[in-house]
Amino acid sequence: MELVEKIERLKKERKAVILAHNYQIPEVQDVADFVGDSLELSIKASQTDAEVIVFCGVHFMAETAKILSPGKTVLLPDKKAGCPMADMITAEQLRALKAEHPGAKVLCYVNTSAEVKAECDLCCTSANAVRMVGEVLKDAEEIIFVPDRYLAAFVAGKTGKTFIVWPGFCPTHAKILPEHIQAARALHPGAVVMVHPECRPEVAALADQVISTGGMSRYAREAAAREIIVGTEPGIIHRLKKENPDKIFHPVSDSVVCPNMKRTSLEKIEVPEETASRARRCIEAMLNVGR
Ligand code: 13P
Ligand code: SF4
């Protein structure tokens, strides 16, 4: 309690806002001003009038906040909180891929570095990827989609588009296997299954809903289902239980923890303005489209 009071006091003194991703530990979620998915957090970061943004998530999320609010101080609780999927492609690798496909539009998942975003036409999150491809890029003949091959497969299935993909993936979500879904369904007959689009296609094929973490929070609130199997990082279950005390949530497996989302400590992050201004175009194009 003493620590929470200290954080509240510091927040007022520094005119800070605390943004936390849905996978953060319960204590962090509870002290945050806003808890959400990547898209919701980007929108909050672009709209806040706070002077300091404390971003409780992973590096690319804090970096995106800094790109959108270059005048603000963005603090990342732990500089080592990276995203292994974002690290699976470099700007140099993307430039080489673009050189092979000079006419292609380039779409990146928000789980990428600022240097990679600076090479892209448009950015998306798992909440709006289908819309970005189905609406904004509907006339594009060739689309490079990096770095998540599983999200790309999900969007391809929804839009009928094909992509030039990069073989990236989320090591945390890739741990979820079809047998986990089958075992959870056998254990909880009648429960609905929601999984994240970063899951393997053979896992997504077994789910009732394939949605972003923000989508999961909305679905849990609005759906009639009283029992839900959750196929993503289990940090989100704290929020789901808090918002739906009368419903039951089962993690699909206890081993799906993202270690990077569980780190803490404060450190300032900076993005060189030249990279930031190029990366900003593709993030802002996404925010203009919205959800
Ligand atoms: P969401 O945008 O759905 O919160 O996903 C972010 C993420 O990193 C999932 O692993
Ligand atoms: Fe990256 Fe996966 Fe962790 Fe999300 S859950 S931050 S995609 S490693």
PDB file of C-alpha atoms in Angstrom, residues 13-258:
ATOM      1  CA  GLU A  13       4.152  15.489  -9.033  1.00  0.00           C
ATOM      2  CA  ARG A  14       5.525  14.405 -12.417  1.00  0.00           C
ATOM      3  CA  LYS A  15       2.195  14.835 -14.271  1.00  0.00           C
ATOM      4  CA  ALA A  16       2.551  11.225 -15.346  1.00  0.00           C
ATOM      5  CA  VAL A  17       0.138   8.702 -16.747  1.00  0.00           C
ATOM      6  CA  ILE A  18       0.657   4.949 -16.332  1.00  0.00           C
ATOM      7  CA  LEU A  19      -0.320   2.818 -19.322  1.00  0.00           C
ATOM      8  CA  ALA A  20      -0.214  -0.967 -18.898  1.00  0.00           C
ATOM      9  CA  HIS A  21      -0.596  -3.793 -21.358  1.00  0.00           C
ATOM     10  CA  ASN A  22      -3.137  -6.535 -20.641  1.00  0.00           C
ATOM     11  CA  TYR A  23      -0.295  -9.032 -19.930  1.00  0.00           C
ATOM     12  CA  GLN A  24       1.210  -7.061 -17.046  1.00  0.00           C
ATOM     13  CA  ILE A  25       1.251  -8.522 -13.532  1.00  0.00           C
ATOM     14  CA  PRO A  26      -1.887  -7.769 -11.446  1.00  0.00           C
ATOM     15  CA  GLU A  27      -0.180  -5.137  -9.211  1.00  0.00           C
ATOM     16  CA  VAL A  28       0.920  -3.155 -12.257  1.00  0.00           C
ATOM     17  CA  GLN A  29      -2.507  -3.355 -13.892  1.00  0.00           C
ATOM     18  CA  ASP A  30      -4.104  -2.158 -10.664  1.00  0.00           C
ATOM     19  CA  VAL A  31      -1.901   0.933 -10.355  1.00  0.00           C
ATOM     20  CA  ALA A  32      -2.276   1.855 -14.052  1.00  0.00           C
ATOM     21  CA  ASP A  33      -4.519   4.652 -15.307  1.00  0.00           C
ATOM     22  CA  PHE A  34      -5.339   2.595 -18.362  1.00  0.00           C
ATOM     23  CA  VAL A  35      -4.949  -1.082 -19.242  1.00  0.00           C
ATOM     24  CA  GLY A  36      -5.360  -2.179 -22.854  1.00  0.00           C
ATOM     25  CA  ASP A  37      -4.103  -3.820 -26.037  1.00  0.00           C
ATOM     26  CA  SER A  38      -1.421  -2.420 -28.339  1.00  0.00           C
ATOM     27  CA  LEU A  39      -3.852  -0.332 -30.381  1.00  0.00           C
ATOM     28  CA  GLU A  40      -5.723   1.093 -27.378  1.00  0.00           C
ATOM     29  CA  LEU A  41      -2.409   1.970 -25.694  1.00  0.00           C
ATOM     30  CA  SER A  42      -1.089   3.678 -28.856  1.00  0.00           C
ATOM     31  CA  ILE A  43      -4.276   5.762 -29.047  1.00  0.00           C
ATOM     32  CA  LYS A  44      -3.993   6.716 -25.341  1.00  0.00           C
ATOM     33  CA  ALA A  45      -0.315   7.604 -25.771  1.00  0.00           C
ATOM     34  CA  SER A  46      -1.113   9.839 -28.737  1.00  0.00           C
ATOM     35  CA  GLN A  47      -3.918  11.653 -26.902  1.00  0.00           C
ATOM     36  CA  THR A  48      -2.669  12.135 -23.346  1.00  0.00           C
ATOM     37  CA  ASP A  49      -1.747  15.586 -22.034  1.00  0.00           C
ATOM     38  CA  ALA A  50       0.454  14.076 -19.321  1.00  0.00           C
ATOM     39  CA  GLU A  51       4.128  15.119 -19.400  1.00  0.00           C
ATOM     40  CA  VAL A  52       5.428  11.656 -18.631  1.00  0.00           C
ATOM     41  CA  ILE A  53       4.148   8.326 -19.948  1.00  0.00           C
ATOM     42  CA  VAL A  54       5.109   5.327 -17.838  1.00  0.00           C
ATOM     43  CA  PHE A  55       4.685   2.467 -20.283  1.00  0.00           C
ATOM     44  CA  CYS A  56       4.306  -0.909 -18.642  1.00  0.00           C
ATOM     45  CA  GLY A  57       4.701  -3.254 -21.556  1.00  0.00           C
ATOM     46  CA  VAL A  58       7.550  -4.130 -23.890  1.00  0.00           C
ATOM     47  CA  HIS A  59      10.058  -1.992 -25.757  1.00  0.00           C
ATOM     48  CA  PHE A  60       8.253  -1.550 -29.099  1.00  0.00           C
ATOM     49  CA  MET A  61       5.142  -0.317 -27.252  1.00  0.00           C
ATOM     50  CA  ALA A  62       7.046   2.365 -25.322  1.00  0.00           C
ATOM     51  CA  GLU A  63       8.928   3.246 -28.495  1.00  0.00           C
ATOM     52  CA  THR A  64       5.634   3.691 -30.385  1.00  0.00           C
ATOM     53  CA  ALA A  65       4.414   6.016 -27.582  1.00  0.00           C
ATOM     54  CA  LYS A  66       7.628   8.040 -27.865  1.00  0.00           C
ATOM     55  CA  ILE A  67       7.283   8.294 -31.668  1.00  0.00           C
ATOM     56  CA  LEU A  68       3.694   9.544 -31.285  1.00  0.00           C
ATOM     57  CA  SER A  69       4.534  11.957 -28.444  1.00  0.00           C
ATOM     58  CA  PRO A  70       8.128  13.034 -29.120  1.00  0.00           C
ATOM     59  CA  GLY A  71       7.932  15.916 -26.629  1.00  0.00           C
ATOM     60  CA  LYS A  72       7.064  13.644 -23.721  1.00  0.00           C
ATOM     61  CA  THR A  73       9.256  11.562 -21.487  1.00  0.00           C
ATOM     62  CA  VAL A  74       8.451   7.887 -21.937  1.00  0.00           C
ATOM     63  CA  LEU A  75       9.588   5.538 -19.206  1.00  0.00           C
ATOM     64  CA  LEU A  76       9.855   1.808 -19.760  1.00  0.00           C
ATOM     65  CA  PRO A  77       9.867  -0.130 -16.496  1.00  0.00           C
ATOM     66  CA  ASP A  78      12.726  -2.317 -17.729  1.00  0.00           C
ATOM     67  CA  LYS A  79      14.889  -1.595 -20.737  1.00  0.00           C
ATOM     68  CA  LYS A  80      15.423  -5.328 -21.287  1.00  0.00           C
ATOM     69  CA  ALA A  81      11.700  -5.931 -21.763  1.00  0.00           C
ATOM     70  CA  GLY A  82      11.901  -6.626 -25.474  1.00  0.00           C
ATOM     71  CA  CYS A  83       9.695  -8.637 -27.805  1.00  0.00           C
ATOM     72  CA  PRO A  84      11.491 -11.614 -29.388  1.00  0.00           C
ATOM     73  CA  MET A  85       9.122 -11.503 -32.363  1.00  0.00           C
ATOM     74  CA  ALA A  86       9.955  -7.814 -33.005  1.00  0.00           C
ATOM     75  CA  ASP A  87      13.650  -8.791 -32.908  1.00  0.00           C
ATOM     76  CA  MET A  88      13.151 -11.385 -35.660  1.00  0.00           C
ATOM     77  CA  ILE A  89      13.434  -8.782 -38.441  1.00  0.00           C
ATOM     78  CA  THR A  90      15.879  -5.910 -38.876  1.00  0.00           C
ATOM     79  CA  ALA A  91      15.538  -2.828 -41.091  1.00  0.00           C
ATOM     80  CA  GLU A  92      18.357  -4.186 -43.255  1.00  0.00           C
ATOM     81  CA  GLN A  93      16.530  -7.480 -43.795  1.00  0.00           C
ATOM     82  CA  LEU A  94      13.343  -5.611 -44.678  1.00  0.00           C
ATOM     83  CA  ARG A  95      15.186  -3.358 -47.138  1.00  0.00           C
ATOM     84  CA  ALA A  96      16.532  -6.480 -48.854  1.00  0.00           C
ATOM     85  CA  LEU A  97      13.007  -7.959 -49.065  1.00  0.00           C
ATOM     86  CA  LYS A  98      11.652  -4.669 -50.461  1.00  0.00           C
ATOM     87  CA  ALA A  99      14.393  -4.650 -53.102  1.00  0.00           C
ATOM     88  CA  GLU A 100      13.134  -8.070 -54.286  1.00  0.00           C
ATOM     89  CA  HIS A 101       9.553  -6.731 -54.537  1.00  0.00           C
ATOM     90  CA  PRO A 102       9.882  -3.064 -55.553  1.00  0.00           C
ATOM     91  CA  GLY A 103       6.167  -2.535 -56.279  1.00  0.00           C
ATOM     92  CA  ALA A 104       4.854  -4.062 -53.050  1.00  0.00           C
ATOM     93  CA  LYS A 105       3.097  -2.132 -50.278  1.00  0.00           C
ATOM     94  CA  VAL A 106       4.744  -2.800 -46.928  1.00  0.00           C
ATOM     95  CA  LEU A 107       2.637  -3.507 -43.863  1.00  0.00           C
ATOM     96  CA  CYS A 108       4.235  -4.110 -40.480  1.00  0.00           C
ATOM     97  CA  TYR A 109       2.805  -5.475 -37.286  1.00  0.00           C
ATOM     98  CA  VAL A 110       3.221  -2.937 -34.474  1.00  0.00           C
ATOM     99  CA  ASN A 111       5.521  -5.557 -32.880  1.00  0.00           C
ATOM    100  CA  THR A 112       8.546  -4.163 -34.769  1.00  0.00           C
ATOM    101  CA  SER A 113      11.352  -1.708 -34.051  1.00  0.00           C
ATOM    102  CA  ALA A 114      11.132   1.976 -35.050  1.00  0.00           C
ATOM    103  CA  GLU A 115      13.826   1.292 -37.675  1.00  0.00           C
ATOM    104  CA  VAL A 116      11.623  -1.362 -39.300  1.00  0.00           C
ATOM    105  CA  LYS A 117       8.513   0.861 -39.093  1.00  0.00           C
ATOM    106  CA  ALA A 118      10.478   3.615 -40.818  1.00  0.00           C
ATOM    107  CA  GLU A 119      10.707   1.294 -43.857  1.00  0.00           C
ATOM    108  CA  CYS A 120       6.930   0.609 -43.998  1.00  0.00           C
ATOM    109  CA  ASP A 121       3.869   2.198 -45.593  1.00  0.00           C
ATOM    110  CA  LEU A 122       1.435   1.146 -42.879  1.00  0.00           C
ATOM    111  CA  CYS A 123       1.382  -0.351 -39.437  1.00  0.00           C
ATOM    112  CA  CYS A 124      -1.266  -2.545 -37.826  1.00  0.00           C
ATOM    113  CA  THR A 125      -2.027  -4.305 -34.579  1.00  0.00           C
ATOM    114  CA  SER A 126      -3.892  -7.565 -34.146  1.00  0.00           C
ATOM    115  CA  ALA A 127      -7.054  -5.497 -33.507  1.00  0.00           C
ATOM    116  CA  ASN A 128      -7.098  -3.792 -36.906  1.00  0.00           C
ATOM    117  CA  ALA A 129      -4.932  -5.928 -39.218  1.00  0.00           C
ATOM    118  CA  VAL A 130      -7.957  -7.352 -41.097  1.00  0.00           C
ATOM    119  CA  ARG A 131      -9.305  -3.837 -41.678  1.00  0.00           C
ATOM    120  CA  MET A 132      -5.949  -2.458 -42.785  1.00  0.00           C
ATOM    121  CA  VAL A 133      -5.621  -5.175 -45.410  1.00  0.00           C
ATOM    122  CA  GLY A 134      -9.318  -5.467 -46.371  1.00  0.00           C
ATOM    123  CA  GLU A 135      -9.895  -1.706 -46.627  1.00  0.00           C
ATOM    124  CA  VAL A 136      -6.750   0.416 -46.774  1.00  0.00           C
ATOM    125  CA  LEU A 137      -4.693  -2.041 -48.837  1.00  0.00           C
ATOM    126  CA  LYS A 138      -7.587  -3.628 -50.735  1.00  0.00           C
ATOM    127  CA  ASP A 139      -6.279  -2.509 -54.143  1.00  0.00           C
ATOM    128  CA  ALA A 140      -2.645  -3.409 -53.490  1.00  0.00           C
ATOM    129  CA  GLU A 141      -1.439  -6.107 -55.865  1.00  0.00           C
ATOM    130  CA  GLU A 142       1.517  -7.150 -53.737  1.00  0.00           C
ATOM    131  CA  ILE A 143       1.785  -6.774 -49.963  1.00  0.00           C
ATOM    132  CA  ILE A 144       4.798  -7.510 -47.797  1.00  0.00           C
ATOM    133  CA  PHE A 145       3.590  -8.327 -44.263  1.00  0.00           C
ATOM    134  CA  VAL A 146       6.206  -8.553 -41.492  1.00  0.00           C
ATOM    135  CA  PRO A 147       7.167 -10.104 -39.135  1.00  0.00           C
ATOM    136  CA  ASP A 148       4.424 -12.458 -37.859  1.00  0.00           C
ATOM    137  CA  ARG A 149       3.702 -15.312 -40.247  1.00  0.00           C
ATOM    138  CA  TYR A 150       0.823 -16.585 -38.079  1.00  0.00           C
ATOM    139  CA  LEU A 151      -0.948 -13.222 -37.945  1.00  0.00           C
ATOM    140  CA  ALA A 152      -0.378 -12.980 -41.709  1.00  0.00           C
ATOM    141  CA  ALA A 153      -2.029 -16.400 -42.182  1.00  0.00           C
ATOM    142  CA  PHE A 154      -5.003 -15.310 -40.062  1.00  0.00           C
ATOM    143  CA  VAL A 155      -5.459 -12.061 -42.036  1.00  0.00           C
ATOM    144  CA  ALA A 156      -5.027 -13.907 -45.338  1.00  0.00           C
ATOM    145  CA  GLY A 157      -7.853 -16.246 -44.324  1.00  0.00           C
ATOM    146  CA  LYS A 158     -10.144 -13.321 -43.436  1.00  0.00           C
ATOM    147  CA  THR A 159      -9.412 -11.134 -46.465  1.00  0.00           C
ATOM    148  CA  GLY A 160      -8.541 -13.581 -49.247  1.00  0.00           C
ATOM    149  CA  LYS A 161      -5.298 -11.648 -49.836  1.00  0.00           C
ATOM    150  CA  THR A 162      -1.931 -13.337 -50.145  1.00  0.00           C
ATOM    151  CA  PHE A 163       1.227 -11.853 -48.667  1.00  0.00           C
ATOM    152  CA  ILE A 164       4.948 -11.929 -49.022  1.00  0.00           C
ATOM    153  CA  VAL A 165       5.592 -12.987 -45.437  1.00  0.00           C
ATOM    154  CA  TRP A 166       8.525 -13.057 -43.067  1.00  0.00           C
ATOM    155  CA  PRO A 167       9.020 -16.214 -40.993  1.00  0.00           C
ATOM    156  CA  GLY A 168       8.637 -14.437 -37.629  1.00  0.00           C
ATOM    157  CA  PHE A 169       6.386 -15.635 -34.812  1.00  0.00           C
ATOM    158  CA  CYS A 170       5.734 -15.108 -31.118  1.00  0.00           C
ATOM    159  CA  PRO A 171       7.622 -17.768 -29.122  1.00  0.00           C
ATOM    160  CA  THR A 172       5.090 -17.437 -26.293  1.00  0.00           C
ATOM    161  CA  HIS A 173       1.954 -17.988 -28.388  1.00  0.00           C
ATOM    162  CA  ALA A 174       3.681 -20.677 -30.477  1.00  0.00           C
ATOM    163  CA  LYS A 175       3.750 -22.806 -27.304  1.00  0.00           C
ATOM    164  CA  ILE A 176      -0.008 -23.234 -27.587  1.00  0.00           C
ATOM    165  CA  LEU A 177      -0.673 -26.459 -29.508  1.00  0.00           C
ATOM    166  CA  PRO A 178      -3.909 -27.992 -30.834  1.00  0.00           C
ATOM    167  CA  GLU A 179      -3.765 -30.640 -28.089  1.00  0.00           C
ATOM    168  CA  HIS A 180      -3.929 -27.880 -25.444  1.00  0.00           C
ATOM    169  CA  ILE A 181      -7.203 -26.634 -26.920  1.00  0.00           C
ATOM    170  CA  GLN A 182      -8.589 -30.168 -27.205  1.00  0.00           C
ATOM    171  CA  ALA A 183      -7.614 -30.974 -23.602  1.00  0.00           C
ATOM    172  CA  ALA A 184      -9.115 -27.710 -22.297  1.00  0.00           C
ATOM    173  CA  ARG A 185     -12.369 -28.346 -24.174  1.00  0.00           C
ATOM    174  CA  ALA A 186     -12.542 -31.889 -22.786  1.00  0.00           C
ATOM    175  CA  LEU A 187     -11.980 -30.557 -19.265  1.00  0.00           C
ATOM    176  CA  HIS A 188     -14.476 -27.691 -19.581  1.00  0.00           C
ATOM    177  CA  PRO A 189     -17.241 -28.812 -21.934  1.00  0.00           C
ATOM    178  CA  GLY A 190     -19.541 -25.920 -22.745  1.00  0.00           C
ATOM    179  CA  ALA A 191     -16.800 -23.284 -22.388  1.00  0.00           C
ATOM    180  CA  VAL A 192     -16.041 -21.083 -25.415  1.00  0.00           C
ATOM    181  CA  VAL A 193     -12.460 -20.789 -26.646  1.00  0.00           C
ATOM    182  CA  MET A 194     -10.844 -17.465 -27.558  1.00  0.00           C
ATOM    183  CA  VAL A 195      -7.262 -17.295 -28.846  1.00  0.00           C
ATOM    184  CA  HIS A 196      -4.915 -14.567 -30.037  1.00  0.00           C
ATOM    185  CA  PRO A 197      -4.163 -14.292 -33.797  1.00  0.00           C
ATOM    186  CA  GLU A 198      -0.462 -14.795 -32.954  1.00  0.00           C
ATOM    187  CA  CYS A 199      -1.332 -18.453 -32.346  1.00  0.00           C
ATOM    188  CA  ARG A 200      -0.492 -21.157 -34.879  1.00  0.00           C
ATOM    189  CA  PRO A 201      -3.136 -21.474 -37.651  1.00  0.00           C
ATOM    190  CA  GLU A 202      -3.945 -25.037 -36.516  1.00  0.00           C
ATOM    191  CA  VAL A 203      -4.735 -23.620 -33.048  1.00  0.00           C
ATOM    192  CA  ALA A 204      -6.751 -20.681 -34.415  1.00  0.00           C
ATOM    193  CA  ALA A 205      -8.770 -23.188 -36.475  1.00  0.00           C
ATOM    194  CA  LEU A 206      -9.975 -24.866 -33.254  1.00  0.00           C
ATOM    195  CA  ALA A 207     -11.072 -21.632 -31.525  1.00  0.00           C
ATOM    196  CA  ASP A 208     -14.495 -19.970 -31.425  1.00  0.00           C
ATOM    197  CA  GLN A 209     -12.958 -16.475 -31.438  1.00  0.00           C
ATOM    198  CA  VAL A 210      -9.585 -15.264 -32.753  1.00  0.00           C
ATOM    199  CA  ILE A 211      -9.152 -11.771 -31.328  1.00  0.00           C
ATOM    200  CA  SER A 212      -6.695  -9.227 -29.895  1.00  0.00           C
ATOM    201  CA  THR A 213      -6.389  -8.892 -26.124  1.00  0.00           C
ATOM    202  CA  GLY A 214      -8.652  -5.817 -26.254  1.00  0.00           C
ATOM    203  CA  GLY A 215     -11.135  -7.885 -28.262  1.00  0.00           C
ATOM    204  CA  MET A 216     -10.975 -10.595 -25.592  1.00  0.00           C
ATOM    205  CA  SER A 217     -11.841  -8.114 -22.890  1.00  0.00           C
ATOM    206  CA  ARG A 218     -14.852  -6.865 -24.884  1.00  0.00           C
ATOM    207  CA  TYR A 219     -15.943 -10.376 -25.835  1.00  0.00           C
ATOM    208  CA  ALA A 220     -15.788 -11.566 -22.210  1.00  0.00           C
ATOM    209  CA  ARG A 221     -18.016  -8.644 -21.187  1.00  0.00           C
ATOM    210  CA  GLU A 222     -20.557  -8.905 -23.996  1.00  0.00           C
ATOM    211  CA  ALA A 223     -20.838 -12.623 -24.785  1.00  0.00           C
ATOM    212  CA  ALA A 224     -23.451 -14.749 -23.099  1.00  0.00           C
ATOM    213  CA  ALA A 225     -20.802 -17.416 -22.363  1.00  0.00           C
ATOM    214  CA  ARG A 226     -20.204 -17.928 -18.638  1.00  0.00           C
ATOM    215  CA  GLU A 227     -17.043 -20.003 -19.005  1.00  0.00           C
ATOM    216  CA  ILE A 228     -14.177 -19.053 -21.300  1.00  0.00           C
ATOM    217  CA  ILE A 229     -10.902 -20.802 -22.229  1.00  0.00           C
ATOM    218  CA  VAL A 230      -8.229 -18.149 -22.766  1.00  0.00           C
ATOM    219  CA  GLY A 231      -5.599 -18.863 -25.433  1.00  0.00           C
ATOM    220  CA  THR A 232      -3.107 -16.101 -24.814  1.00  0.00           C
ATOM    221  CA  GLU A 233      -0.684 -14.847 -22.147  1.00  0.00           C
ATOM    222  CA  PRO A 234      -2.496 -15.483 -18.838  1.00  0.00           C
ATOM    223  CA  GLY A 235      -1.772 -11.978 -17.449  1.00  0.00           C
ATOM    224  CA  ILE A 236      -5.035 -10.919 -19.066  1.00  0.00           C
ATOM    225  CA  ILE A 237      -7.045 -13.215 -16.792  1.00  0.00           C
ATOM    226  CA  HIS A 238      -6.604 -10.785 -13.865  1.00  0.00           C
ATOM    227  CA  ARG A 239      -8.452  -8.120 -15.821  1.00  0.00           C
ATOM    228  CA  LEU A 240     -11.059 -10.531 -17.193  1.00  0.00           C
ATOM    229  CA  LYS A 241     -11.914 -11.765 -13.683  1.00  0.00           C
ATOM    230  CA  LYS A 242     -12.040  -8.238 -12.270  1.00  0.00           C
ATOM    231  CA  GLU A 243     -14.424  -7.084 -14.999  1.00  0.00           C
ATOM    232  CA  ASN A 244     -16.534 -10.248 -14.982  1.00  0.00           C
ATOM    233  CA  PRO A 245     -16.677 -11.585 -11.419  1.00  0.00           C
ATOM    234  CA  ASP A 246     -19.549 -13.904 -12.292  1.00  0.00           C
ATOM    235  CA  LYS A 247     -17.689 -15.650 -15.128  1.00  0.00           C
ATOM    236  CA  ILE A 248     -15.011 -18.353 -15.088  1.00  0.00           C
ATOM    237  CA  PHE A 249     -11.765 -18.129 -17.086  1.00  0.00           C
ATOM    238  CA  HIS A 250      -9.378 -21.011 -17.753  1.00  0.00           C
ATOM    239  CA  PRO A 251      -5.846 -20.443 -19.114  1.00  0.00           C
ATOM    240  CA  VAL A 252      -5.307 -22.806 -22.022  1.00  0.00           C
ATOM    241  CA  SER A 253      -1.913 -23.745 -20.589  1.00  0.00           C
ATOM    242  CA  ASP A 254       0.170 -22.509 -17.650  1.00  0.00           C
ATOM    243  CA  SER A 255       3.350 -22.344 -19.742  1.00  0.00           C
ATOM    244  CA  VAL A 256       2.269 -19.494 -22.036  1.00  0.00           C
ATOM    245  CA  VAL A 257       3.929 -16.746 -19.978  1.00  0.00           C
ATOM    246  CA  CYS A 258       5.750 -13.922 -21.813  1.00  0.00           C
TER     247      CYS A 258
END
